[in-house]
Coordinates of C-alpha atoms (C1' of nucleotides) in Angstrom, one line a residue:
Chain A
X17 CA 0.0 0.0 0.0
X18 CA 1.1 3.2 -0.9
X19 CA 1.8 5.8 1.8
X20 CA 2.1 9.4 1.5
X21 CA 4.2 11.3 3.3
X22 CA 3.8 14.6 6.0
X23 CA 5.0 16.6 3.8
X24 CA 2.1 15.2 0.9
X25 CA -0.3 15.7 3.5
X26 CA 0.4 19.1 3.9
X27 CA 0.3 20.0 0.6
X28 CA -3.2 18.4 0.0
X29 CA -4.3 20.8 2.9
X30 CA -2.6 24.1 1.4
X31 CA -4.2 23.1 -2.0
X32 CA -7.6 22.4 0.0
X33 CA -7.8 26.3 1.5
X34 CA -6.7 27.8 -1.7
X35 CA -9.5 25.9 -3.4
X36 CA -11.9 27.0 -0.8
X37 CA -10.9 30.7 -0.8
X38 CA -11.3 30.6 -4.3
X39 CA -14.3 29.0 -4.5
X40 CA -16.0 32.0 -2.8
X41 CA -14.5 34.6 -4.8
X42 CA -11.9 35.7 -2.7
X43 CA -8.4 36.2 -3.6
X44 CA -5.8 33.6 -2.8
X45 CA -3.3 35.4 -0.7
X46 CA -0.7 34.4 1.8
X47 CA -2.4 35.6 5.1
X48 CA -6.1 34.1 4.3
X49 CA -4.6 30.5 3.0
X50 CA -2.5 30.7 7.1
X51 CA -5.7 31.4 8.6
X52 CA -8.1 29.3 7.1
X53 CA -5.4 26.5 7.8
X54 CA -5.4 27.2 11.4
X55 CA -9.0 27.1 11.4
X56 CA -8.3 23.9 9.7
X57 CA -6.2 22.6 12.1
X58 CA -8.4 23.7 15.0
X59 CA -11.5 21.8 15.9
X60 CA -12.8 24.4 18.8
X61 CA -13.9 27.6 18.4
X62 CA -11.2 30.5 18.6
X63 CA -10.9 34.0 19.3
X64 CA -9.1 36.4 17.1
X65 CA -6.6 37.0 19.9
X66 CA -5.5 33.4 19.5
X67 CA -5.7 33.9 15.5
X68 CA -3.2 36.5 15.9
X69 CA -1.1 35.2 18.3
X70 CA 0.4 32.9 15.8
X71 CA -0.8 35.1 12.3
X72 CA 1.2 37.6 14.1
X73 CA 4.2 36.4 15.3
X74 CA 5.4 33.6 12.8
X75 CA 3.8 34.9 9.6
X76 CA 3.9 38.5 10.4
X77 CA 0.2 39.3 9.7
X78 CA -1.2 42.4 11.1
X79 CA -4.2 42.6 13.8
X80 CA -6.4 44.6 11.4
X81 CA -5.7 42.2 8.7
X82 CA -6.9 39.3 10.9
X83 CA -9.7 41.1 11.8
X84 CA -10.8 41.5 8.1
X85 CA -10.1 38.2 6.3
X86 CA -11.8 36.5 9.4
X87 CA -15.0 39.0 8.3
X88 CA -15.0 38.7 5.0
X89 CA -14.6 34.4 5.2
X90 CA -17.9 34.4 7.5
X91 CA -19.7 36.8 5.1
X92 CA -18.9 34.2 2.2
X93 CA -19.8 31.5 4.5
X94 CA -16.7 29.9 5.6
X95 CA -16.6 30.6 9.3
X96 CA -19.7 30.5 11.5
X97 CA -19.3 34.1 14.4
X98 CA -20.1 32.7 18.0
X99 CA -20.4 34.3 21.1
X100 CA -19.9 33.0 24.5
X101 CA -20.8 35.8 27.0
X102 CA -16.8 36.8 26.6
X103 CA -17.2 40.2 25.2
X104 CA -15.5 38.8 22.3
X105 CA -16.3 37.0 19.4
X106 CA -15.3 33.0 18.6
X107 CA -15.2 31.8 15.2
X108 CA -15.5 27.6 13.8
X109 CA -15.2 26.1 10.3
X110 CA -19.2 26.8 9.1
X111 CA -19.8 22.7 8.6
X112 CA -22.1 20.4 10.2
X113 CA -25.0 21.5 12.4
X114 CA -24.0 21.3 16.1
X115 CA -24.1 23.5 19.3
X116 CA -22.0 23.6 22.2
X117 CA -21.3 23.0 26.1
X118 CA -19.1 25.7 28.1
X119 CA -17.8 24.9 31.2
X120 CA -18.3 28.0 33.3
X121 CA -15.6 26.8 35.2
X122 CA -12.6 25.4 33.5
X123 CA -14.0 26.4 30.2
X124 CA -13.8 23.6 28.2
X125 CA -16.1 23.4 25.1
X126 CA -17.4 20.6 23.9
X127 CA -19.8 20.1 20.6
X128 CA -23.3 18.5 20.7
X129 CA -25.1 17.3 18.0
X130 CA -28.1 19.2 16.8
X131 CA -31.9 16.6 17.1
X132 CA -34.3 19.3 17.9
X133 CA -33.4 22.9 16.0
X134 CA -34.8 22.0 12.4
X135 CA -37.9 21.1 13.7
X136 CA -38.2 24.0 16.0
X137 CA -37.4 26.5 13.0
X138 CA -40.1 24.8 11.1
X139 CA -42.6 26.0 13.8
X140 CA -41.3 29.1 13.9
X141 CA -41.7 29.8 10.0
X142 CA -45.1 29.1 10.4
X143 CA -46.5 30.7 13.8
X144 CA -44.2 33.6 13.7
X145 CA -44.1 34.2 9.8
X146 CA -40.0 34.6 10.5
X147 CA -37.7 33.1 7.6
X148 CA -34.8 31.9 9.8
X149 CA -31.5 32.2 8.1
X150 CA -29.4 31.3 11.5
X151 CA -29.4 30.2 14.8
X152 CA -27.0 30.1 17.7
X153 CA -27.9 27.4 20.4
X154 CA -25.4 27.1 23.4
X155 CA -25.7 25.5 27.0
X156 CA -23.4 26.9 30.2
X157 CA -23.0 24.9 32.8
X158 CA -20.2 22.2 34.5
X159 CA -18.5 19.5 32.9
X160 CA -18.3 16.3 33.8
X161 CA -14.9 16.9 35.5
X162 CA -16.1 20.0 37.3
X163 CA -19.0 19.0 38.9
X164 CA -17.0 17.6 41.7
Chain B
X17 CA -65.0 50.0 41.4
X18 CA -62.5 51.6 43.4
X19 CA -59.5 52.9 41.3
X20 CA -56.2 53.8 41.6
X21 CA -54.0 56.4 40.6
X22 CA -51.0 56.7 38.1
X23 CA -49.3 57.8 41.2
X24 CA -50.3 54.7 43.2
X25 CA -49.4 52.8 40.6
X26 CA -45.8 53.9 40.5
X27 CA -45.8 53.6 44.1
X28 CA -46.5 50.0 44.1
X29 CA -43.8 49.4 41.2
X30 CA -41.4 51.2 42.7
X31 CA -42.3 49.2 46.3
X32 CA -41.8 46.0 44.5
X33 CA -38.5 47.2 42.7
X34 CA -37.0 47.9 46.4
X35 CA -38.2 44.3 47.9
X36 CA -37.1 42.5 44.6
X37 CA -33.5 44.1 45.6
X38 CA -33.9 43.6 49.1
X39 CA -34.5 40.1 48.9
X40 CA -31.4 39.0 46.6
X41 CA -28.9 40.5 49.6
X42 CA -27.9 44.0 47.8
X43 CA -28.7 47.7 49.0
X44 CA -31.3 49.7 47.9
X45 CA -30.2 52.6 46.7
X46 CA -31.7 55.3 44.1
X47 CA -29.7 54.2 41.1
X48 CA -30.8 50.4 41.6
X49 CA -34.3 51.2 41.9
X50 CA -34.2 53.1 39.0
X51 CA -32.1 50.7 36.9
X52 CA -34.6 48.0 38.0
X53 CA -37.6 50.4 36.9
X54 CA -36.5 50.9 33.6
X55 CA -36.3 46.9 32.8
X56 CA -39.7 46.7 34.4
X57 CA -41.0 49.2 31.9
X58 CA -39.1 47.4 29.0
X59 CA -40.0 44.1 27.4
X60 CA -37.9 43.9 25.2
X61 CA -33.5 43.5 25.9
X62 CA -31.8 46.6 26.1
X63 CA -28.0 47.5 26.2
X64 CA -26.4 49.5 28.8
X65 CA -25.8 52.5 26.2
X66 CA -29.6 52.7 26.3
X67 CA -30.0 52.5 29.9
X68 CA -27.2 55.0 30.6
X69 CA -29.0 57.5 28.0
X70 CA -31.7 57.8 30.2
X71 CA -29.9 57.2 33.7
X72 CA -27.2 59.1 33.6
X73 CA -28.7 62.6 32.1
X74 CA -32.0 62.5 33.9
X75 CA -30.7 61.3 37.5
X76 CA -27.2 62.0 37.2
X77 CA -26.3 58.4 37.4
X78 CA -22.4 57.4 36.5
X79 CA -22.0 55.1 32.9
X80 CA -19.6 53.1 35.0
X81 CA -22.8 52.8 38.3
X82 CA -24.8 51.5 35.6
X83 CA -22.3 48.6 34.2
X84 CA -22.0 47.6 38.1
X85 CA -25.5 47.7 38.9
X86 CA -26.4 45.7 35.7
X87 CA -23.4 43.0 36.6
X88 CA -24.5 42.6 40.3
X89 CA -28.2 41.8 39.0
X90 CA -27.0 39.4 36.7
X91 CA -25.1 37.8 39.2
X92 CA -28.2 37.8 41.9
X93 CA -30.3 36.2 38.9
X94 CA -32.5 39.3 38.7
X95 CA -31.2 40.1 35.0
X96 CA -30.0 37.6 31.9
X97 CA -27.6 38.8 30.0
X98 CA -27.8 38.1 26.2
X99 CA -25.6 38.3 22.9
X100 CA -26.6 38.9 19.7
X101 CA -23.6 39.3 18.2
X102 CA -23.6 43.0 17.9
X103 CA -20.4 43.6 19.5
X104 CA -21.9 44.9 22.8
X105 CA -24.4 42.6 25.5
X106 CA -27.8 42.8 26.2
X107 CA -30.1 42.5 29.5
X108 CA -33.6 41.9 29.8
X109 CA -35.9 40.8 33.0
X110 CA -35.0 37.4 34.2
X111 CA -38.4 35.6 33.7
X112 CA -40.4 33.3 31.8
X113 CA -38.1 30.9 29.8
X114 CA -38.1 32.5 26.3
X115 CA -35.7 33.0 23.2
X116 CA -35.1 35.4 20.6
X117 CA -35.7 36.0 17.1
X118 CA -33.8 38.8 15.9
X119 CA -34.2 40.4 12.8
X120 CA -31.3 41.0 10.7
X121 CA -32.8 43.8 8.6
X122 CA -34.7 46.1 10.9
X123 CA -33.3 44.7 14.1
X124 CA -36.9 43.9 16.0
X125 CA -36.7 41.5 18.5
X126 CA -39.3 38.8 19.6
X127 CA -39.6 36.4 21.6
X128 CA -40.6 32.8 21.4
X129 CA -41.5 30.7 24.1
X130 CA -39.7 27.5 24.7
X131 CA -41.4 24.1 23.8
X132 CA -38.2 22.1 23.0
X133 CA -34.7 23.0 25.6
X134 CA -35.8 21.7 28.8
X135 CA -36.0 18.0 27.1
X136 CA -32.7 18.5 25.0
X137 CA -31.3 19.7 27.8
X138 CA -32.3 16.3 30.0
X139 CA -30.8 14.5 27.2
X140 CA -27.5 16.6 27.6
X141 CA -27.3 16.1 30.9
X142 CA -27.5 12.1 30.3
X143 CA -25.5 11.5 27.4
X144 CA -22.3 14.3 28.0
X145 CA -22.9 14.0 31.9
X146 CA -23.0 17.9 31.7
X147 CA -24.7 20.1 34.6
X148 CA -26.9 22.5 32.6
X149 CA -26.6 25.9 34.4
X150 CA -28.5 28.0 31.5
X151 CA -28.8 28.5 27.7
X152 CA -29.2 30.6 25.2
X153 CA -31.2 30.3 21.7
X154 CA -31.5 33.1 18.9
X155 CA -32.8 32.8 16.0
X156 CA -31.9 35.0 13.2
X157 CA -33.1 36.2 9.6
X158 CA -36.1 38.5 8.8
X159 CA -39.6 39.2 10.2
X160 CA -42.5 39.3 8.2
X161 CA -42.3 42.8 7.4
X162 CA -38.9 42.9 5.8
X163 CA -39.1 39.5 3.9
X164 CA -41.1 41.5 1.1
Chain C
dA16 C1' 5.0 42.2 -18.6
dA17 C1' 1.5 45.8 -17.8
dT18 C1' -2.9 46.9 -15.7
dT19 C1' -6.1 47.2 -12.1
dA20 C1' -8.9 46.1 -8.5
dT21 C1' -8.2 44.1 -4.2
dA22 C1' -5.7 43.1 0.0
dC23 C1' -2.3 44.6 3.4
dG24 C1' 0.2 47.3 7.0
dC25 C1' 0.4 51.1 9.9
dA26 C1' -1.5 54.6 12.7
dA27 C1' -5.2 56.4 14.7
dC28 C1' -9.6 55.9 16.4
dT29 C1' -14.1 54.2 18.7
dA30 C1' -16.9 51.8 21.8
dA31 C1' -17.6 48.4 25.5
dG32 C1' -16.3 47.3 29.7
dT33 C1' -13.1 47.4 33.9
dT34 C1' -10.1 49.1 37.9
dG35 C1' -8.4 52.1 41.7
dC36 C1' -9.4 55.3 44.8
dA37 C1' -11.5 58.9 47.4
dT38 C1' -16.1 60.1 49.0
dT39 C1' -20.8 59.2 50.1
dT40 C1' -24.7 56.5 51.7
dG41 C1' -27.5 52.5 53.3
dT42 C1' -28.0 49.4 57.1
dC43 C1' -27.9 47.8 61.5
dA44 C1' -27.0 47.7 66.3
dA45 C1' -26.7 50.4 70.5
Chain D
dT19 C1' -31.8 58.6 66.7
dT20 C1' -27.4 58.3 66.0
dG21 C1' -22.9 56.5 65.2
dA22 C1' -20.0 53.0 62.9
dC23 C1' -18.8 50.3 59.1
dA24 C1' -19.3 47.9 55.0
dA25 C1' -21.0 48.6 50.6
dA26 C1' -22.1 51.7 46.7
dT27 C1' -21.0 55.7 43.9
dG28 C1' -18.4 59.1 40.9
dC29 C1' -14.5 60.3 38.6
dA30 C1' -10.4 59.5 36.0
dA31 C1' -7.7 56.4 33.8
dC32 C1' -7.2 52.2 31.7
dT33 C1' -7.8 47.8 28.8
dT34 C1' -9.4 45.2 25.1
dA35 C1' -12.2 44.2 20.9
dG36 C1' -13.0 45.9 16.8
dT37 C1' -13.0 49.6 12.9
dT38 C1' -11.5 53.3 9.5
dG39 C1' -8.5 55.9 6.4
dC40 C1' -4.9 55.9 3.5
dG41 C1' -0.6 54.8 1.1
dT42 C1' 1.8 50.8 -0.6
dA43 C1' 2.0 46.1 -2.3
dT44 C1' 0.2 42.1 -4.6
dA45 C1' -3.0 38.6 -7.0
dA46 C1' -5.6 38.0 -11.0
dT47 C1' -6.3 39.0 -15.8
dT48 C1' -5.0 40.5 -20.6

DNA sequence: AATTATACGCAACTAAGTTGCATTTGTCAA
DNA sequence: TTGACAAATGCAACTTAGTTGCGTATAATT
């Protein structure tokens, strides 16, 4: 069986995110290819302060810069905006329908699958006459490991 | 029929302000009262630039007052507080189990009452072993007037 | 390779929310 | 009722998230 190396593997991923910068009609620059690869790389919803941290640092990528590719990728789609009760924002790849546990005390976040929203929405649709386009759905509370 | 006056009636609001204050351990004072007031004569979630409009130049009440008032109800359960990812938080009266759908065009704001959490949150509970504390559910997309 | 719209970096700004500290005020007990 | 003390307020200064304007650089297209 053929193996492909790290390296290989890395290269699929890079050719991935340009694809999927491209595919929304966005240029294919240095900075948006690193960030979307973090994102990539990350399956928990981050902050931009995080972003940067690394954008920053190792690539050289300025704040405001952050700031406006991580806008412009959830206006096309790409990222899904969260809020936590932070006074900050959280971002997450925009794929598959889930919401989230926070641990109000160590802060861990964990996903849940999504069994009752769709329905819900329908219900709305009707009785309210609102066309949902989005939904945020998010529990607070202690994890297993901080209950004690 | 006996009636009662506008005056009485304020009277009795502002009697039940001070013993709603009283009984969650915190001082009454003239800027709680009044900070309490105004949620009682808003149904709908407000943010603190609101609240300060009106409490700072009619009663002289200090922007940063307001911000600790509003964080010591939330912490006594008196007020939620509530996202909706405009950058800034929201508060509204802490009763009656409800969510939001938020219009992304005009910005209105209704509520919906719940008919689906409490059970999603049992299953939560069961399968993530996760001690639900509270939640939060918007909806978002356009109301019936701005679909057109 | 030249053109051009778009993206980026930098500096400055805004707006939400917090902190420290001196002064005032509500509460409670004498 | 008054005096004492903890708690609340006002003011100034600060922090942090996020935005805007503008000159320069760069990706896409011919």
């Amino acid at each position: 069986m053929k193996q492909i190396s790290i390296r290989q593997v890395q290269d699929l991923k890079q050719h991935d995110c340009e694809k999927e910068i491209q595919e929304v009609n966005l240029r294919v620059t240095p900075a948006r290819v690193a960030t979307l690869k973090l994102f990539e790389s990350h399956d928990k919803p981050v902050d931009v302060l995080h972003l940067t941290d690394h954008l920053q640092k190792d690539l050289g990528i300025d704040r405001v810069t952050v700031f406006r590719i991580i806008n412009s990728f959830v206006e096309k789609g790409l990222l899904k905006k969260l809020e936590f009760q932070e006074g900050k924002a959280r971002y997450e790849l925009n794929k598959g329908e889930h919401h989230h546990l926070i641990c109000q005390n160590c802060g861990k976040i964990e996903d849940v699958k999504d069994t009752v929203i769709p329905d819900f929405e329908k219900k709305i649709a009707k009785k309210y006459k609102f066309l949902v386009k989005s939904h945020s759905l998010e529990f607070y509370g202690f994890c297993n490991d901080c209950q004690k």
